[in-house]
Amino acid sequence: MNKEYITPNEWSIIEEGFDTDNVKSSESLFSIGNGAMGQRANFEEDYSGPTFQGSYIAGVYYPDKTRVGWWKNGYPEYFAKVLNAPSWIGIGVTINGETLDLNNCKAVNDFRRELNMKEGWYKRSFTATLQNGMSVAVSSLRFLSLNHDEIGAIKYTVSPIDVEADIVFTPYLDNGITNEDSNWDDKFWEVTNVRSNNNQAFIEAHTLKTIFKVCTFMQSELVFQNENINIPTKEEVKELSVGQTYSQTVPAGETVSLIKYGGYCVSRNHKGADLSKVAKSILKEVSAIGFDKLLETQKKAWNEIWEMSDIQIEGDVKAQQGIRFNIFHLNQTYLGTDSTLNIGPKGFTGEKYGGSTYWDTEAYCIPFYMATKDQTVARNLLQYRYNHLEKAIENAEKLGFENGAALYPMVTMNGEECHNEWEITFEEIHRNGAIAFAIYNYYRYTGDYTYIPEMGLEVLIGIARFWEQRATFSKAKGQYVILGVTGPNEYENNVNNNWYTNYLAKWCLNFALEQLEKVKEGYREDYERIIGHTSLSKSETEAWQEVASNLYFPYSEELGIFLQQDGFLDKELITVEDLDPKQRPINQKWSWDRILRSPYIKQADTLQGFYLFEEQFSLEDLEKHFDFYEPFTVHESSLSPCVHSIQAAKLGRMEQAYRFYLRTSRLDLDDYNKEVEEGLHITSMAGTWMSIVEGFGGMRMRDDKLSFNPRIPNQWKSYSFKVNFRNRIIKISISAKESRFEYQGTSDMTIRVKGKRVLLKPSDETIIKN
């Protein structure tokens, strides 16, 4: 596959020319979604070449039984699968009796596809010469409605080029689908009803085990010479699929279009017995609106999203395309309207990693949603974790923890742990700290403290109980240690005293203690309720204080740096620069044994701590640790370049920061990891936003105020972004010469720019010379 076959464009992802080697990758890159459902950019018509078929419904999953060589106590019973849902996009097409299949055509010319990010639609067009000699021009335009999030629409158009042709469309629904990554090839779906009625069709089915009931539906109409033909000429109802046939003889140069509406009604949102009735109501509503008006409302809805979330870059088209691609997919994946949903690492673009929730949400995604949406969106993400607190306590109990200690899962759908690699499931416990930090981060940015007494304090208590029990007192060291963990660097497992994990544990214990006192003083009723519910005692909080005050941190006096973990300096310290390029990426070239013994770091580990807690360390501290650890970092995690970009910018190393930015923003577009066909890296896309806003823009919270330290890469003429800070909108525009702050609010606001106090006035623009 050509690594860089996507045409640079500020607002669109464009592919020109048909190459079968690119099909699966493009299916990922051109994926569409609306927060409630999504789909890979599979062809509507038949395609016999290699393809990864994927349609997904938010919150619908299957508990696929864990596949491991031998069982371990505490192991989760299943690995949750983001479930491939019934497909509604299919449209069989025949021209003079021959099936249209781009893999079998004599020629495919003028192939072009475009994902228009500004307006939220996906279009594909081409001319094809079939084996029977017929040549046709084809175009399809597809979108998933933001305003009617249970429906999508397709307009599929065919035009014979040279001679008259009999065109037959067969729109269909298909429930005969499987997951690419099934552990045991289980049957995931049970179909209960398949039926066709005039121009509508329905498949009712439910998932096995989880019993999510889904009605997949469609309605089609043929448009020829400005007339709608709504009645199909033939219907075919099978056990797992249903299709309807529309036929039309079309003169050369004229066009015929099939308009198809389709989507899902789910028992998550409606009564299971009412799904078919609801589906009919939806179809009636959207067909009355019509394709063109639905598309117009789609454009308006995306315009509203971009009005707040866009980042504009002048002078660097590839950088501009990269950030908009990231922002677009974040908004396609999660819009914040449902606190039972979260942000899966692949979103609606693939199945890898299973589960819908990782610690990525708290560490990377919440800052994006806090600043570009209303604060209720981020609050819903935090409420998601509160709703799963009892499951987190159960997860900890399975591992031997007691008394309400909570261990949040590494991977989850419903609060239960469903990750099945022991070195992650049992040992990558730093995820607990990311959740506590997100509570702190939400409060300090939004100023909304109410989450903590209402929900957050109980979460903090459960997390603090876990850390206190997880620590062990070492008589040899005279301090508490945390043994047998995996830090963010998953290329080293089962290590002792990972610095980042230990630092998070100390911080979490202290933060929980601070919030207990704050809630006790200001929210007495909530405090009494929480103490009564958790049975928290003074002896417990004293134990938390004891552990927090005496945690051990590995440190090298010689180098003057914290060590990533005990024994890190025992490794053969060969930097990445001196590693044979033919050995990269090491996760594809080396045995796991060799990786574990190496010094190579998958993503920011110690430096992740310096990112989260930068106020606790000097610039000199950061520089010393960055200079030591970054040269050993292979950046083979999608979450790695963004943190390093932010820190390089803070250190004034703008060329390095820019390189890291390009890598995170174009990770999928340029397929750095050679795996984009499996799906996109959705959660790391929030890190791309952070690279600009926190990295180049230098945005921070300091003393309860926004602070900026603007910088700009040499490759850019200017860039701008907006943030919603406590319901006050600020637009920041930065060039080499100056920084402009446009403020939308009702009263004066004070910020800091490069350490100096700046007063912003409503509907005014303030200019600071750089």
Tab-separated table of C-alpha atoms in Angstrom, residues 2-419:
chain	number	residue	atom	x	y	z
A	2	ASN	CA	1.191	3.502	-0.815
A	3	LYS	CA	1.725	5.125	2.576
A	4	GLU	CA	0.675	8.592	1.446
A	5	TYR	CA	-2.087	8.116	-1.109
A	6	ILE	CA	-4.514	10.541	0.553
A	7	THR	CA	-4.632	13.894	-1.264
A	8	PRO	CA	-3.792	16.860	1.008
A	9	ASN	CA	-6.867	19.034	1.445
A	10	GLU	CA	-7.927	21.381	4.218
A	11	TRP	CA	-11.498	20.108	4.626
A	12	SER	CA	-11.694	16.721	2.938
A	13	ILE	CA	-10.081	13.302	2.892
A	14	ILE	CA	-9.700	12.439	-0.785
A	15	GLU	CA	-8.546	9.325	-2.610
A	16	GLU	CA	-8.079	9.444	-6.380
A	17	GLY	CA	-7.519	6.329	-8.458
A	18	PHE	CA	-8.657	2.780	-7.665
A	19	ASP	CA	-6.089	0.486	-6.052
A	20	THR	CA	-7.324	-2.770	-4.536
A	21	ASP	CA	-4.396	-2.684	-2.094
A	22	ASN	CA	-5.878	0.451	-0.523
A	23	VAL	CA	-9.462	-0.737	-0.124
A	24	LYS	CA	-9.300	-1.991	3.486
A	25	SER	CA	-7.272	1.009	4.642
A	26	SER	CA	-9.713	3.399	2.992
A	27	GLU	CA	-12.607	1.588	4.615
A	28	SER	CA	-11.112	2.799	7.908
A	29	LEU	CA	-10.089	6.289	6.842
A	30	PHE	CA	-13.441	7.153	5.259
A	31	SER	CA	-15.560	5.736	8.112
A	32	ILE	CA	-18.616	7.714	9.191
A	33	GLY	CA	-20.551	7.883	12.458
A	34	ASN	CA	-22.990	10.011	14.435
A	35	GLY	CA	-22.374	9.024	18.056
A	36	ALA	CA	-25.165	6.437	18.033
A	37	MET	CA	-23.880	4.249	15.210
A	38	GLY	CA	-21.134	4.108	12.641
A	39	GLN	CA	-19.778	2.161	9.720
A	40	ARG	CA	-16.634	1.535	7.781
A	41	ALA	CA	-16.588	2.891	4.243
A	42	ASN	CA	-17.554	-0.394	2.630
A	43	PHE	CA	-18.897	-0.296	-0.920
A	44	GLU	CA	-22.677	-0.409	-1.227
A	45	GLU	CA	-22.475	-2.639	-4.304
A	46	ASP	CA	-20.962	-6.133	-4.314
A	47	TYR	CA	-17.192	-6.368	-3.932
A	48	SER	CA	-15.374	-9.697	-4.203
A	49	GLY	CA	-11.918	-8.382	-3.292
A	50	PRO	CA	-10.374	-8.228	0.213
A	51	THR	CA	-12.613	-6.151	2.476
A	52	PHE	CA	-13.301	-5.631	6.180
A	53	GLN	CA	-17.054	-5.289	6.555
A	54	GLY	CA	-18.028	-3.283	9.619
A	55	SER	CA	-21.172	-1.632	10.983
A	56	TYR	CA	-21.465	-0.793	14.677
A	57	ILE	CA	-24.127	0.323	17.137
A	58	ALA	CA	-23.055	2.317	20.197
A	59	GLY	CA	-23.267	0.274	23.398
A	60	VAL	CA	-24.128	-3.052	21.729
A	61	TYR	CA	-21.577	-5.746	22.513
A	62	TYR	CA	-21.048	-9.473	23.004
A	63	PRO	CA	-19.168	-11.160	25.882
A	64	ASP	CA	-16.882	-13.411	23.849
A	65	LYS	CA	-15.369	-16.078	26.098
A	66	THR	CA	-11.749	-15.358	26.971
A	67	ARG	CA	-9.201	-17.358	25.025
A	68	VAL	CA	-6.090	-18.037	27.100
A	69	GLY	CA	-3.631	-20.908	27.335
A	70	TRP	CA	-4.275	-21.458	31.019
A	71	TRP	CA	-6.661	-19.910	33.482
A	72	LYS	CA	-5.618	-17.669	36.342
A	73	ASN	CA	-7.577	-16.756	39.434
A	74	GLY	CA	-9.257	-13.408	38.987
A	75	TYR	CA	-9.287	-13.605	35.198
A	76	PRO	CA	-12.295	-12.039	33.496
A	77	GLU	CA	-14.635	-14.618	32.027
A	78	TYR	CA	-14.978	-12.822	28.726
A	79	PHE	CA	-13.365	-10.339	26.396
A	80	ALA	CA	-16.067	-7.878	25.338
A	81	LYS	CA	-16.456	-7.452	21.614
A	82	VAL	CA	-17.556	-4.299	19.907
A	83	LEU	CA	-20.093	-6.152	17.862
A	84	ASN	CA	-20.358	-6.091	14.094
A	85	ALA	CA	-23.987	-5.173	13.570
A	86	PRO	CA	-26.387	-6.115	10.757
A	87	SER	CA	-25.565	-4.163	7.620
A	88	TRP	CA	-28.173	-1.888	6.035
A	89	ILE	CA	-26.033	-0.209	3.356
A	90	GLY	CA	-26.027	-3.000	0.750
A	91	ILE	CA	-27.271	-2.270	-2.779
A	92	GLY	CA	-26.774	-4.961	-5.384
A	93	VAL	CA	-26.404	-3.435	-8.854
A	94	THR	CA	-26.654	-5.173	-12.229
A	95	ILE	CA	-26.272	-3.615	-15.659
A	96	ASN	CA	-27.772	-5.618	-18.516
A	97	GLY	CA	-27.704	-8.673	-16.281
A	98	GLU	CA	-24.079	-8.361	-15.081
A	99	THR	CA	-23.232	-7.624	-11.468
A	100	LEU	CA	-21.295	-4.439	-10.778
A	101	ASP	CA	-18.148	-5.495	-8.860
A	102	LEU	CA	-15.072	-3.277	-9.043
A	103	ASN	CA	-12.861	-6.301	-8.417
A	104	ASN	CA	-14.082	-7.923	-11.660
A	105	CYS	CA	-14.442	-4.963	-14.014
A	106	LYS	CA	-12.407	-4.671	-17.197
A	107	ALA	CA	-11.515	-1.128	-16.192
A	108	VAL	CA	-12.184	1.332	-13.387
A	109	ASN	CA	-11.464	4.961	-14.224
A	110	ASP	CA	-11.901	8.350	-12.582
A	111	PHE	CA	-12.287	6.661	-9.178
A	112	ARG	CA	-12.592	9.240	-6.457
A	113	ARG	CA	-13.838	9.197	-2.927
A	114	GLU	CA	-14.207	12.073	-0.547
A	115	LEU	CA	-15.004	12.348	3.121
A	116	ASN	CA	-16.195	15.925	3.496
A	117	MET	CA	-15.451	16.712	7.120
A	118	LYS	CA	-16.903	20.210	7.029
A	119	GLU	CA	-20.367	18.971	6.060
A	120	GLY	CA	-20.357	15.386	7.330
A	121	TRP	CA	-20.855	13.262	4.211
A	122	TYR	CA	-19.005	10.574	2.262
A	123	LYS	CA	-19.079	10.383	-1.550
A	124	ARG	CA	-17.643	7.941	-4.065
A	125	SER	CA	-17.656	8.161	-7.870
A	126	PHE	CA	-16.125	6.246	-10.773
A	127	THR	CA	-16.651	4.990	-14.294
A	128	ALA	CA	-16.508	1.249	-14.834
A	129	THR	CA	-16.376	-1.010	-17.875
A	130	LEU	CA	-17.928	-4.386	-17.106
A	131	GLN	CA	-17.010	-7.729	-18.644
A	132	ASN	CA	-20.065	-7.456	-20.911
A	133	GLY	CA	-18.616	-4.259	-22.381
A	134	MET	CA	-21.079	-1.887	-20.729
A	135	SER	CA	-19.625	1.350	-19.410
A	136	VAL	CA	-21.384	3.238	-16.618
A	137	ALA	CA	-20.753	6.280	-14.473
A	138	VAL	CA	-21.573	5.697	-10.817
A	139	SER	CA	-21.738	7.936	-7.772
A	140	SER	CA	-22.929	7.363	-4.227
A	141	LEU	CA	-23.366	9.874	-1.433
A	142	ARG	CA	-23.882	8.671	2.130
A	143	PHE	CA	-24.230	10.201	5.580
A	144	LEU	CA	-25.384	9.288	9.073
A	145	SER	CA	-27.722	11.946	10.368
A	146	LEU	CA	-26.743	13.915	13.461
A	147	ASN	CA	-30.278	15.258	13.904
A	148	HIS	CA	-31.948	11.855	13.498
A	149	ASP	CA	-29.269	9.617	14.953
A	150	GLU	CA	-31.028	6.312	14.301
A	151	ILE	CA	-30.961	6.823	10.533
A	152	GLY	CA	-28.576	7.149	7.634
A	153	ALA	CA	-29.192	7.905	3.966
A	154	ILE	CA	-27.663	6.895	0.642
A	155	LYS	CA	-28.176	8.303	-2.840
A	156	TYR	CA	-26.775	5.846	-5.382
A	157	THR	CA	-26.746	7.010	-9.006
A	158	VAL	CA	-25.942	5.123	-12.221
A	159	SER	CA	-25.677	6.508	-15.745
A	160	PRO	CA	-25.003	4.379	-18.866
A	161	ILE	CA	-22.293	6.094	-20.891
A	162	ASP	CA	-22.658	4.805	-24.478
A	163	VAL	CA	-25.831	2.794	-24.901
A	164	GLU	CA	-29.148	2.195	-23.208
A	165	ALA	CA	-29.030	-0.210	-20.269
A	166	ASP	CA	-31.360	-2.137	-17.996
A	167	ILE	CA	-30.342	-1.101	-14.499
A	168	VAL	CA	-31.440	-3.225	-11.560
A	169	PHE	CA	-30.917	-2.132	-7.944
A	170	THR	CA	-31.401	-4.590	-5.092
A	171	PRO	CA	-31.186	-2.770	-1.759
A	172	TYR	CA	-30.957	-5.264	1.092
A	173	LEU	CA	-30.434	-5.815	4.808
A	174	ASP	CA	-27.933	-8.465	5.901
A	175	ASN	CA	-27.827	-10.118	9.322
A	176	GLY	CA	-25.398	-12.817	8.208
A	177	ILE	CA	-22.420	-10.956	9.618
A	178	THR	CA	-19.458	-12.001	11.767
A	179	ASN	CA	-16.715	-10.290	13.724
A	180	GLU	CA	-13.194	-10.232	12.309
A	181	ASP	CA	-11.726	-10.928	15.769
A	182	SER	CA	-14.073	-13.550	17.224
A	183	ASN	CA	-12.272	-15.759	19.749
A	184	TRP	CA	-14.263	-18.940	19.189
A	185	ASP	CA	-16.334	-18.147	16.068
A	186	ASP	CA	-19.429	-18.007	18.249
A	187	LYS	CA	-22.760	-17.046	16.800
A	188	PHE	CA	-23.429	-13.533	18.094
A	189	TRP	CA	-26.907	-12.814	16.728
A	190	GLU	CA	-30.264	-14.600	16.823
A	191	VAL	CA	-32.704	-13.452	14.129
A	192	THR	CA	-36.350	-13.492	15.188
A	193	ASN	CA	-38.181	-11.826	12.296
A	194	VAL	CA	-37.415	-10.925	8.675
A	195	ARG	CA	-40.030	-9.209	6.571
A	196	SER	CA	-40.589	-6.955	3.582
A	197	ASN	CA	-43.526	-4.644	3.041
A	198	ASN	CA	-43.829	-2.545	-0.131
A	199	ASN	CA	-40.734	-0.296	-0.101
A	200	GLN	CA	-39.739	-1.095	3.489
A	201	ALA	CA	-37.932	-4.054	5.081
A	202	PHE	CA	-37.072	-5.048	8.632
A	203	ILE	CA	-34.896	-7.583	10.412
A	204	GLU	CA	-35.488	-8.063	14.117
A	205	ALA	CA	-32.718	-9.814	16.032
A	206	HIS	CA	-31.072	-9.913	19.420
A	207	THR	CA	-27.560	-10.559	20.616
A	208	LEU	CA	-26.952	-13.808	22.437
A	209	LYS	CA	-26.010	-13.560	26.142
A	210	THR	CA	-26.440	-9.758	26.381
A	211	ILE	CA	-29.887	-9.798	24.683
A	212	PHE	CA	-29.673	-6.399	23.018
A	213	LYS	CA	-32.730	-6.270	20.761
A	214	VAL	CA	-32.187	-4.524	17.429
A	215	CYS	CA	-34.478	-3.775	14.535
A	216	THR	CA	-32.465	-3.080	11.382
A	217	PHE	CA	-34.606	-1.317	8.808
A	218	MET	CA	-34.600	0.263	5.365
A	219	GLN	CA	-36.804	2.085	2.938
A	220	SER	CA	-35.955	2.677	-0.735
A	221	GLU	CA	-37.259	4.602	-3.693
A	222	LEU	CA	-36.151	4.855	-7.303
A	223	VAL	CA	-35.862	8.289	-8.904
A	224	PHE	CA	-35.939	8.480	-12.717
A	225	GLN	CA	-36.795	11.553	-14.763
A	226	ASN	CA	-37.879	13.369	-11.597
A	227	GLU	CA	-40.389	10.647	-10.730
A	228	ASN	CA	-40.268	8.480	-7.620
A	229	ILE	CA	-40.851	4.758	-8.031
A	230	ASN	CA	-41.552	3.416	-4.557
A	231	ILE	CA	-42.789	-0.103	-5.235
A	232	PRO	CA	-40.149	-2.803	-5.811
A	233	THR	CA	-40.675	-5.276	-8.660
A	234	LYS	CA	-39.534	-8.244	-6.578
A	235	GLU	CA	-38.948	-9.085	-2.913
A	236	GLU	CA	-36.661	-11.773	-1.528
A	237	VAL	CA	-36.954	-12.728	2.132
A	238	LYS	CA	-34.368	-15.183	3.499
A	239	GLU	CA	-33.472	-16.457	6.952
A	240	LEU	CA	-30.803	-13.783	7.578
A	241	SER	CA	-31.424	-11.180	4.897
A	242	VAL	CA	-34.075	-9.383	2.944
A	243	GLY	CA	-33.825	-7.645	-0.418
A	244	GLN	CA	-36.061	-5.727	-2.796
A	245	THR	CA	-35.551	-5.193	-6.517
A	246	TYR	CA	-36.079	-1.983	-8.505
A	247	SER	CA	-35.640	-2.055	-12.301
A	248	GLN	CA	-35.388	0.689	-14.890
A	249	THR	CA	-34.329	0.964	-18.510
A	250	VAL	CA	-32.093	4.025	-18.797
A	251	PRO	CA	-31.014	5.704	-22.060
A	252	ALA	CA	-27.344	6.567	-22.570
A	253	GLY	CA	-26.364	9.743	-20.763
A	254	GLU	CA	-29.364	9.750	-18.460
A	255	THR	CA	-29.278	8.853	-14.762
A	256	VAL	CA	-31.271	6.739	-12.375
A	257	SER	CA	-30.895	7.019	-8.611
A	258	LEU	CA	-31.799	4.772	-5.734
A	259	ILE	CA	-32.401	6.612	-2.464
A	260	LYS	CA	-32.121	4.391	0.569
A	261	TYR	CA	-32.784	5.205	4.220
A	262	GLY	CA	-31.602	2.738	6.828
A	263	GLY	CA	-30.590	2.361	10.423
A	264	TYR	CA	-31.254	0.745	13.780
A	265	CYS	CA	-33.732	0.881	16.637
A	266	VAL	CA	-32.249	-0.615	19.802
A	267	SER	CA	-33.676	-1.819	23.091
A	268	ARG	CA	-31.146	0.423	24.846
A	269	ASN	CA	-33.383	3.329	23.801
A	270	HIS	CA	-36.849	1.817	23.258
A	271	LYS	CA	-38.996	-1.002	24.556
A	272	GLY	CA	-37.983	-4.202	22.808
A	273	ALA	CA	-41.539	-4.956	21.730
A	274	ASP	CA	-41.893	-1.543	20.073
A	275	LEU	CA	-38.798	-1.542	17.848
A	276	SER	CA	-40.573	-2.289	14.583
A	277	LYS	CA	-43.225	0.333	15.283
A	278	VAL	CA	-40.554	2.921	16.122
A	279	ALA	CA	-38.633	2.054	12.957
A	280	LYS	CA	-41.735	2.665	10.814
A	281	SER	CA	-42.293	6.008	12.511
A	282	ILE	CA	-38.697	7.054	11.848
A	283	LEU	CA	-38.926	6.049	8.192
A	284	LYS	CA	-42.156	7.965	7.787
A	285	GLU	CA	-40.579	11.073	9.284
A	286	VAL	CA	-37.331	11.091	7.286
A	287	SER	CA	-38.901	10.103	3.973
A	288	ALA	CA	-41.274	13.039	4.350
A	289	ILE	CA	-38.273	15.313	4.890
A	290	GLY	CA	-36.459	13.846	1.891
A	291	PHE	CA	-32.822	13.179	1.092
A	292	ASP	CA	-31.879	16.719	0.051
A	293	LYS	CA	-33.331	18.424	3.133
A	294	LEU	CA	-31.807	15.795	5.430
A	295	LEU	CA	-28.458	16.546	3.842
A	296	GLU	CA	-28.933	20.278	4.404
A	297	THR	CA	-29.681	19.740	8.103
A	298	GLN	CA	-26.593	17.518	8.270
A	299	LYS	CA	-24.445	20.347	6.922
A	300	LYS	CA	-25.926	22.794	9.442
A	301	ALA	CA	-25.375	20.404	12.355
A	302	TRP	CA	-21.722	19.935	11.429
A	303	ASN	CA	-21.312	23.676	10.957
A	304	GLU	CA	-22.386	24.153	14.571
A	305	ILE	CA	-19.858	21.560	15.748
A	306	TRP	CA	-17.037	23.153	13.784
A	307	GLU	CA	-17.955	26.631	14.997
A	308	MET	CA	-16.643	25.641	18.417
A	309	SER	CA	-14.198	22.793	17.831
A	310	ASP	CA	-12.306	23.802	14.678
A	311	ILE	CA	-8.579	24.507	14.738
A	312	GLN	CA	-7.432	26.613	11.808
A	313	ILE	CA	-3.848	26.379	10.570
A	314	GLU	CA	-2.536	28.743	7.917
A	315	GLY	CA	0.331	27.730	5.675
A	316	ASP	CA	0.471	23.942	6.199
A	317	VAL	CA	-2.226	21.945	4.402
A	318	LYS	CA	-1.153	18.516	5.694
A	319	ALA	CA	-1.109	19.759	9.279
A	320	GLN	CA	-4.524	21.367	8.771
A	321	GLN	CA	-5.980	18.215	7.249
A	322	GLY	CA	-4.547	16.154	10.086
A	323	ILE	CA	-6.083	18.097	12.959
A	324	ARG	CA	-9.489	18.357	11.298
A	325	PHE	CA	-9.463	14.617	10.576
A	326	ASN	CA	-8.850	13.998	14.285
A	327	ILE	CA	-11.507	16.450	15.483
A	328	PHE	CA	-14.014	15.096	12.967
A	329	HIS	CA	-13.667	11.507	14.144
A	330	LEU	CA	-13.835	12.469	17.815
A	331	ASN	CA	-17.173	14.165	17.155
A	332	GLN	CA	-18.414	11.252	15.045
A	333	THR	CA	-17.644	8.868	17.882
A	334	TYR	CA	-18.993	10.659	20.955
A	335	LEU	CA	-21.278	13.667	21.292
A	336	GLY	CA	-21.860	13.457	25.040
A	337	THR	CA	-25.609	12.993	25.105
A	338	ASP	CA	-25.619	9.573	26.791
A	339	SER	CA	-23.773	8.907	30.067
A	340	THR	CA	-23.974	5.140	29.474
A	341	LEU	CA	-21.649	5.430	26.470
A	342	ASN	CA	-17.940	6.105	26.200
A	343	ILE	CA	-15.174	6.489	23.629
A	344	GLY	CA	-13.784	3.265	22.244
A	345	PRO	CA	-10.175	3.186	21.008
A	346	LYS	CA	-11.403	2.325	17.504
A	347	GLY	CA	-14.735	4.117	17.729
A	348	PHE	CA	-16.950	2.960	14.857
A	349	THR	CA	-14.024	2.132	12.561
A	350	GLY	CA	-12.976	-1.377	13.594
A	351	GLU	CA	-13.089	-4.092	16.237
A	352	LYS	CA	-9.533	-4.308	17.594
A	353	TYR	CA	-9.040	-3.950	21.361
A	354	GLY	CA	-12.649	-4.923	22.156
A	355	GLY	CA	-14.388	-2.908	24.835
A	356	SER	CA	-15.546	0.671	24.684
A	357	THR	CA	-13.627	2.199	27.566
A	358	TYR	CA	-9.931	2.468	28.416
A	359	TRP	CA	-8.034	4.919	30.627
A	360	ASP	CA	-7.492	6.875	27.403
A	361	THR	CA	-10.841	8.577	28.006
A	362	GLU	CA	-9.784	10.165	31.283
A	363	ALA	CA	-6.174	10.930	30.368
A	364	TYR	CA	-6.655	12.208	26.822
A	365	CYS	CA	-10.283	12.701	25.794
A	366	ILE	CA	-11.825	14.639	28.681
A	367	PRO	CA	-9.704	17.788	28.056
A	368	PHE	CA	-10.951	17.930	24.453
A	369	TYR	CA	-14.603	17.546	25.395
A	370	MET	CA	-14.349	19.994	28.299
A	371	ALA	CA	-12.975	22.738	26.107
A	372	THR	CA	-15.017	22.218	22.934
A	373	LYS	CA	-18.423	21.286	24.387
A	374	ASP	CA	-20.685	22.242	27.233
A	375	GLN	CA	-19.271	20.955	30.536
A	376	THR	CA	-22.139	18.459	30.841
A	377	VAL	CA	-20.430	16.315	28.194
A	378	ALA	CA	-17.320	15.805	30.338
A	379	ARG	CA	-19.521	15.372	33.408
A	380	ASN	CA	-21.338	12.535	31.642
A	381	LEU	CA	-17.995	10.809	31.096
A	382	LEU	CA	-17.265	11.092	34.811
A	383	GLN	CA	-20.762	9.915	35.694
A	384	TYR	CA	-20.065	6.839	33.562
A	385	ARG	CA	-17.310	5.883	36.002
A	386	TYR	CA	-19.452	6.604	39.053
A	387	ASN	CA	-22.159	4.361	37.629
A	388	HIS	CA	-19.574	1.573	37.404
A	389	LEU	CA	-18.177	1.987	40.932
A	390	GLU	CA	-19.838	-1.155	42.296
A	391	LYS	CA	-18.404	-3.161	39.414
A	392	ALA	CA	-14.964	-1.651	40.118
A	393	ILE	CA	-15.280	-2.857	43.725
A	394	GLU	CA	-16.251	-6.316	42.463
A	395	ASN	CA	-13.226	-6.312	40.140
A	396	ALA	CA	-10.953	-5.569	43.097
A	397	GLU	CA	-12.609	-8.256	45.233
A	398	LYS	CA	-11.822	-10.857	42.571
A	399	LEU	CA	-8.146	-10.007	43.018
A	400	GLY	CA	-8.299	-10.240	46.823
A	401	PHE	CA	-8.891	-6.627	47.832
A	402	GLU	CA	-11.358	-5.818	50.596
A	403	ASN	CA	-13.497	-3.203	52.275
A	404	GLY	CA	-14.740	-1.364	49.212
A	405	ALA	CA	-11.389	-1.010	47.456
A	406	ALA	CA	-12.080	-0.269	43.789
A	407	LEU	CA	-10.030	-1.242	40.763
A	408	TYR	CA	-11.477	0.170	37.587
A	409	PRO	CA	-11.120	-2.128	34.580
A	410	MET	CA	-8.486	-1.748	31.916
A	411	VAL	CA	-11.113	-2.543	29.297
A	412	THR	CA	-14.842	-2.545	29.829
A	413	MET	CA	-18.305	-2.309	28.388
A	414	ASN	CA	-20.428	-2.375	31.530
A	415	GLY	CA	-17.930	-1.853	34.365
A	416	GLU	CA	-16.655	-5.423	34.458
A	417	GLU	CA	-13.053	-6.088	33.501
A	418	CYS	CA	-12.913	-7.786	30.120
A	419	HIS	CA	-9.232	-7.678	29.235
